[in-house]
Amino acid sequence: LIIFVFFLFAASTNAYSEIVKSVKVTGNERISSRTIVVFGDVNINQNYESDDINLLIKKLFDTKFFSDINVELKNGILNIAVKENPIINLIIFKGIKAEKYISAITEILELREKTPYIKNIVKKDVDQIKRFYRHMGYYFVKIEADEQQLDKNRVNLIYSVETGKRA
């Protein structure tokens, strides 16, 4: 019985594998299909199982260039559908007059100009700006982050800062 279960398990793991004969990438605008294949470490004529597909998706998400990725292997064709994150064109600070503060804040932010815009990271960056001002004695800083949509899947990231009174 144990041997039967082992062979049944071994057969089922191979049932979901297939050899990749070609790759088709859709949804990409700025990033070439070849670059996506390289980022995903895709190899033609290699056998792919579901774990390999999951690893491919993880590698592509780790680049931070994509907000959505769907991968399907069917009839030897690996279909990779992506949705690219917008690129930050400019980071604009409203309410900050001193250039030295803007420079210092820009250095501590995770998001940068000409990099992918990831909404989840904006909150972390807002917290970083608040921490920066707290160290200078401004404990009631109000910060709003807005995005200005531009053409070609780009955005301007705008931080509106009200420092309030120094404690």
PDB file of C-alpha atoms in Angstrom:
ATOM      1  CA  LEU A   1       0.000   0.000   0.000  1.00  0.00           C
ATOM      2  CA  ILE A   2       2.833   2.414   0.837  1.00  0.00           C
ATOM      3  CA  ILE A   3       4.532   1.692  -2.476  1.00  0.00           C
ATOM      4  CA  PHE A   4       1.246   2.301  -4.316  1.00  0.00           C
ATOM      5  CA  VAL A   5       0.779   5.674  -2.584  1.00  0.00           C
ATOM      6  CA  PHE A   6       4.383   6.622  -3.399  1.00  0.00           C
ATOM      7  CA  PHE A   7       3.925   5.828  -7.106  1.00  0.00           C
ATOM      8  CA  LEU A   8       0.592   7.666  -7.153  1.00  0.00           C
ATOM      9  CA  PHE A   9       2.230  10.746  -5.610  1.00  0.00           C
ATOM     10  CA  ALA A  10       5.220  10.564  -7.988  1.00  0.00           C
ATOM     11  CA  ALA A  11       2.923  10.284 -10.997  1.00  0.00           C
ATOM     12  CA  SER A  12       0.776  13.217  -9.878  1.00  0.00           C
ATOM     13  CA  THR A  13       3.762  15.572  -9.465  1.00  0.00           C
ATOM     14  CA  ASN A  14       4.886  14.925 -13.031  1.00  0.00           C
ATOM     15  CA  ALA A  15       1.363  15.306 -14.410  1.00  0.00           C
ATOM     16  CA  TYR A  16       1.593  19.081 -14.064  1.00  0.00           C
ATOM     17  CA  SER A  17       4.908  19.533 -15.823  1.00  0.00           C
ATOM     18  CA  GLU A  18       5.479  20.545 -19.385  1.00  0.00           C
ATOM     19  CA  ILE A  19       8.412  21.517 -21.586  1.00  0.00           C
ATOM     20  CA  VAL A  20       8.549  25.177 -22.627  1.00  0.00           C
ATOM     21  CA  LYS A  21       8.927  25.448 -26.392  1.00  0.00           C
ATOM     22  CA  SER A  22       8.244  29.176 -26.726  1.00  0.00           C
ATOM     23  CA  VAL A  23       7.430  32.245 -24.641  1.00  0.00           C
ATOM     24  CA  LYS A  24       4.781  34.868 -25.325  1.00  0.00           C
ATOM     25  CA  VAL A  25       4.792  38.081 -23.256  1.00  0.00           C
ATOM     26  CA  THR A  26       1.832  40.476 -23.254  1.00  0.00           C
ATOM     27  CA  GLY A  27       0.991  43.718 -21.460  1.00  0.00           C
ATOM     28  CA  ASN A  28       4.524  45.082 -21.415  1.00  0.00           C
ATOM     29  CA  GLU A  29       5.099  48.658 -22.586  1.00  0.00           C
ATOM     30  CA  ARG A  30       8.505  49.892 -21.409  1.00  0.00           C
ATOM     31  CA  ILE A  31      10.165  46.608 -20.512  1.00  0.00           C
ATOM     32  CA  SER A  32      11.003  44.399 -23.470  1.00  0.00           C
ATOM     33  CA  SER A  33       9.791  40.816 -23.703  1.00  0.00           C
ATOM     34  CA  ARG A  34      13.399  39.628 -23.775  1.00  0.00           C
ATOM     35  CA  THR A  35      14.156  41.490 -20.532  1.00  0.00           C
ATOM     36  CA  ILE A  36      11.127  39.895 -18.857  1.00  0.00           C
ATOM     37  CA  VAL A  37      12.341  36.446 -19.974  1.00  0.00           C
ATOM     38  CA  VAL A  38      15.775  37.227 -18.507  1.00  0.00           C
ATOM     39  CA  PHE A  39      14.322  38.578 -15.228  1.00  0.00           C
ATOM     40  CA  GLY A  40      12.190  35.433 -14.907  1.00  0.00           C
ATOM     41  CA  ASP A  41      15.148  33.168 -15.741  1.00  0.00           C
ATOM     42  CA  VAL A  42      13.067  31.346 -18.358  1.00  0.00           C
ATOM     43  CA  ASN A  43      14.793  28.581 -20.321  1.00  0.00           C
ATOM     44  CA  ILE A  44      13.422  27.199 -23.584  1.00  0.00           C
ATOM     45  CA  ASN A  45      13.264  23.379 -23.823  1.00  0.00           C
ATOM     46  CA  GLN A  46      13.234  23.061 -20.049  1.00  0.00           C
ATOM     47  CA  ASN A  47      10.626  21.115 -18.131  1.00  0.00           C
ATOM     48  CA  TYR A  48       8.499  23.418 -15.939  1.00  0.00           C
ATOM     49  CA  GLU A  49       6.376  22.319 -13.007  1.00  0.00           C
ATOM     50  CA  SER A  50       4.046  24.453 -10.909  1.00  0.00           C
ATOM     51  CA  ASP A  51       6.892  25.232  -8.459  1.00  0.00           C
ATOM     52  CA  ASP A  52       8.963  26.567 -11.371  1.00  0.00           C
ATOM     53  CA  ILE A  53       6.065  28.769 -12.498  1.00  0.00           C
ATOM     54  CA  ASN A  54       5.651  30.099  -8.935  1.00  0.00           C
ATOM     55  CA  LEU A  55       9.370  30.885  -8.767  1.00  0.00           C
ATOM     56  CA  LEU A  56       9.158  32.674 -12.131  1.00  0.00           C
ATOM     57  CA  ILE A  57       6.297  34.844 -10.817  1.00  0.00           C
ATOM     58  CA  LYS A  58       8.228  35.597  -7.625  1.00  0.00           C
ATOM     59  CA  LYS A  59      11.335  36.635  -9.559  1.00  0.00           C
ATOM     60  CA  LEU A  60       9.297  38.989 -11.726  1.00  0.00           C
ATOM     61  CA  PHE A  61       7.517  40.543  -8.721  1.00  0.00           C
ATOM     62  CA  ASP A  62      10.891  40.996  -6.980  1.00  0.00           C
ATOM     63  CA  THR A  63      11.939  43.396  -9.756  1.00  0.00           C
ATOM     64  CA  LYS A  64       9.151  45.770  -8.573  1.00  0.00           C
ATOM     65  CA  PHE A  65       8.402  46.622 -12.204  1.00  0.00           C
ATOM     66  CA  PHE A  66       5.023  44.860 -12.207  1.00  0.00           C
ATOM     67  CA  SER A  67       1.764  45.251 -10.302  1.00  0.00           C
ATOM     68  CA  ASP A  68       0.169  42.118 -11.748  1.00  0.00           C
ATOM     69  CA  ILE A  69       1.599  38.970 -13.320  1.00  0.00           C
ATOM     70  CA  ASN A  70      -0.209  35.951 -14.751  1.00  0.00           C
ATOM     71  CA  VAL A  71       1.672  32.955 -16.106  1.00  0.00           C
ATOM     72  CA  GLU A  72       0.201  29.975 -17.928  1.00  0.00           C
ATOM     73  CA  LEU A  73       1.965  27.070 -19.606  1.00  0.00           C
ATOM     74  CA  LYS A  74      -0.188  25.424 -22.221  1.00  0.00           C
ATOM     75  CA  ASN A  75       0.790  23.308 -25.236  1.00  0.00           C
ATOM     76  CA  GLY A  76       4.451  24.184 -24.766  1.00  0.00           C
ATOM     77  CA  ILE A  77       3.792  27.941 -24.863  1.00  0.00           C
ATOM     78  CA  LEU A  78       4.631  29.899 -21.713  1.00  0.00           C
ATOM     79  CA  ASN A  79       2.253  32.870 -21.658  1.00  0.00           C
ATOM     80  CA  ILE A  80       3.392  35.697 -19.362  1.00  0.00           C
ATOM     81  CA  ALA A  81       0.884  38.542 -18.965  1.00  0.00           C
ATOM     82  CA  VAL A  82       2.136  41.555 -17.012  1.00  0.00           C
ATOM     83  CA  LYS A  83       0.854  44.918 -15.865  1.00  0.00           C
ATOM     84  CA  GLU A  84       3.686  47.378 -15.359  1.00  0.00           C
ATOM     85  CA  ASN A  85       3.874  49.704 -12.372  1.00  0.00           C
ATOM     86  CA  PRO A  86       3.973  53.366 -13.399  1.00  0.00           C
ATOM     87  CA  ILE A  87       7.341  55.118 -13.319  1.00  0.00           C
ATOM     88  CA  ILE A  88       7.825  58.117 -11.043  1.00  0.00           C
ATOM     89  CA  ASN A  89       8.579  61.112 -13.226  1.00  0.00           C
ATOM     90  CA  LEU A  90       9.047  63.716 -10.460  1.00  0.00           C
ATOM     91  CA  ILE A  91       8.767  63.842  -6.685  1.00  0.00           C
ATOM     92  CA  ILE A  92       7.362  67.221  -5.682  1.00  0.00           C
ATOM     93  CA  PHE A  93       7.347  68.651  -2.162  1.00  0.00           C
ATOM     94  CA  LYS A  94       4.767  71.308  -1.326  1.00  0.00           C
ATOM     95  CA  GLY A  95       5.083  73.245   1.914  1.00  0.00           C
ATOM     96  CA  ILE A  96       8.832  72.730   2.321  1.00  0.00           C
ATOM     97  CA  LYS A  97      10.817  75.872   1.591  1.00  0.00           C
ATOM     98  CA  ALA A  98      14.367  74.914   2.574  1.00  0.00           C
ATOM     99  CA  GLU A  99      16.216  73.099  -0.193  1.00  0.00           C
ATOM    100  CA  LYS A 100      18.435  71.395   2.398  1.00  0.00           C
ATOM    101  CA  TYR A 101      15.344  69.740   3.914  1.00  0.00           C
ATOM    102  CA  ILE A 102      14.143  68.576   0.503  1.00  0.00           C
ATOM    103  CA  SER A 103      17.573  67.072  -0.211  1.00  0.00           C
ATOM    104  CA  ALA A 104      17.738  65.362   3.186  1.00  0.00           C
ATOM    105  CA  ILE A 105      14.204  63.960   2.858  1.00  0.00           C
ATOM    106  CA  THR A 106      14.843  62.747  -0.691  1.00  0.00           C
ATOM    107  CA  GLU A 107      17.822  60.753   0.577  1.00  0.00           C
ATOM    108  CA  ILE A 108      15.744  58.829   3.153  1.00  0.00           C
ATOM    109  CA  LEU A 109      12.836  57.970   0.855  1.00  0.00           C
ATOM    110  CA  GLU A 110      12.579  54.496  -0.645  1.00  0.00           C
ATOM    111  CA  LEU A 111      10.749  55.732  -3.739  1.00  0.00           C
ATOM    112  CA  ARG A 112      12.876  57.732  -6.173  1.00  0.00           C
ATOM    113  CA  GLU A 113      12.390  59.545  -9.445  1.00  0.00           C
ATOM    114  CA  LYS A 114      12.638  57.285 -12.510  1.00  0.00           C
ATOM    115  CA  THR A 115      11.838  54.156 -10.466  1.00  0.00           C
ATOM    116  CA  PRO A 116       8.613  52.110 -10.273  1.00  0.00           C
ATOM    117  CA  TYR A 117       5.777  53.714  -8.315  1.00  0.00           C
ATOM    118  CA  ILE A 118       4.496  51.281  -5.685  1.00  0.00           C
ATOM    119  CA  LYS A 119       1.560  52.595  -3.653  1.00  0.00           C
ATOM    120  CA  ASN A 120       2.360  50.432  -0.620  1.00  0.00           C
ATOM    121  CA  ILE A 121       5.749  52.110  -0.235  1.00  0.00           C
ATOM    122  CA  VAL A 122       4.269  55.634  -0.176  1.00  0.00           C
ATOM    123  CA  LYS A 123       2.984  55.054   3.386  1.00  0.00           C
ATOM    124  CA  LYS A 124       6.474  54.026   4.533  1.00  0.00           C
ATOM    125  CA  ASP A 125       7.935  57.143   2.938  1.00  0.00           C
ATOM    126  CA  VAL A 126       5.324  59.368   4.606  1.00  0.00           C
ATOM    127  CA  ASP A 127       6.342  57.818   7.942  1.00  0.00           C
ATOM    128  CA  GLN A 128       9.999  58.539   7.116  1.00  0.00           C
ATOM    129  CA  ILE A 129       9.194  62.208   6.475  1.00  0.00           C
ATOM    130  CA  LYS A 130       7.282  62.397   9.778  1.00  0.00           C
ATOM    131  CA  ARG A 131      10.254  60.847  11.583  1.00  0.00           C
ATOM    132  CA  PHE A 132      12.566  63.399   9.958  1.00  0.00           C
ATOM    133  CA  TYR A 133      10.478  66.283  11.254  1.00  0.00           C
ATOM    134  CA  ARG A 134      10.018  64.717  14.700  1.00  0.00           C
ATOM    135  CA  HIS A 135      13.795  64.711  15.129  1.00  0.00           C
ATOM    136  CA  MET A 136      13.693  68.465  14.551  1.00  0.00           C
ATOM    137  CA  GLY A 137      10.958  69.032  17.135  1.00  0.00           C
ATOM    138  CA  TYR A 138       7.903  69.083  14.851  1.00  0.00           C
ATOM    139  CA  TYR A 139       5.587  66.525  16.446  1.00  0.00           C
ATOM    140  CA  PHE A 140       2.316  67.307  14.681  1.00  0.00           C
ATOM    141  CA  VAL A 141       3.349  67.201  11.032  1.00  0.00           C
ATOM    142  CA  LYS A 142       0.585  66.561   8.514  1.00  0.00           C
ATOM    143  CA  ILE A 143       1.562  64.937   5.233  1.00  0.00           C
ATOM    144  CA  GLU A 144      -0.588  64.036   2.273  1.00  0.00           C
ATOM    145  CA  ALA A 145       0.721  62.064  -0.673  1.00  0.00           C
ATOM    146  CA  ASP A 146      -0.988  62.427  -4.036  1.00  0.00           C
ATOM    147  CA  GLU A 147      -0.237  61.122  -7.468  1.00  0.00           C
ATOM    148  CA  GLN A 148      -0.600  63.042 -10.696  1.00  0.00           C
ATOM    149  CA  GLN A 149      -1.186  60.703 -13.637  1.00  0.00           C
ATOM    150  CA  LEU A 150       0.874  61.458 -16.738  1.00  0.00           C
ATOM    151  CA  ASP A 151       1.035  59.898 -20.187  1.00  0.00           C
ATOM    152  CA  LYS A 152       3.128  56.794 -20.951  1.00  0.00           C
ATOM    153  CA  ASN A 153       2.273  55.166 -17.594  1.00  0.00           C
ATOM    154  CA  ARG A 154       4.156  57.773 -15.538  1.00  0.00           C
ATOM    155  CA  VAL A 155       3.196  59.681 -12.400  1.00  0.00           C
ATOM    156  CA  ASN A 156       4.346  62.672 -10.428  1.00  0.00           C
ATOM    157  CA  LEU A 157       4.391  61.954  -6.693  1.00  0.00           C
ATOM    158  CA  ILE A 158       3.389  65.000  -4.654  1.00  0.00           C
ATOM    159  CA  TYR A 159       3.969  65.285  -0.900  1.00  0.00           C
ATOM    160  CA  SER A 160       2.073  68.159   0.735  1.00  0.00           C
ATOM    161  CA  VAL A 161       3.681  68.924   4.112  1.00  0.00           C
ATOM    162  CA  GLU A 162       2.320  71.057   6.953  1.00  0.00           C
ATOM    163  CA  THR A 163       4.918  71.148   9.731  1.00  0.00           C
ATOM    164  CA  GLY A 164       2.866  73.064  12.313  1.00  0.00           C
ATOM    165  CA  LYS A 165       4.578  74.671  15.298  1.00  0.00           C
ATOM    166  CA  ARG A 166       7.889  73.477  16.661  1.00  0.00           C
ATOM    167  CA  ALA A 167       7.631  72.028  20.181  1.00  0.00           C
TER     168      ALA A 167
END
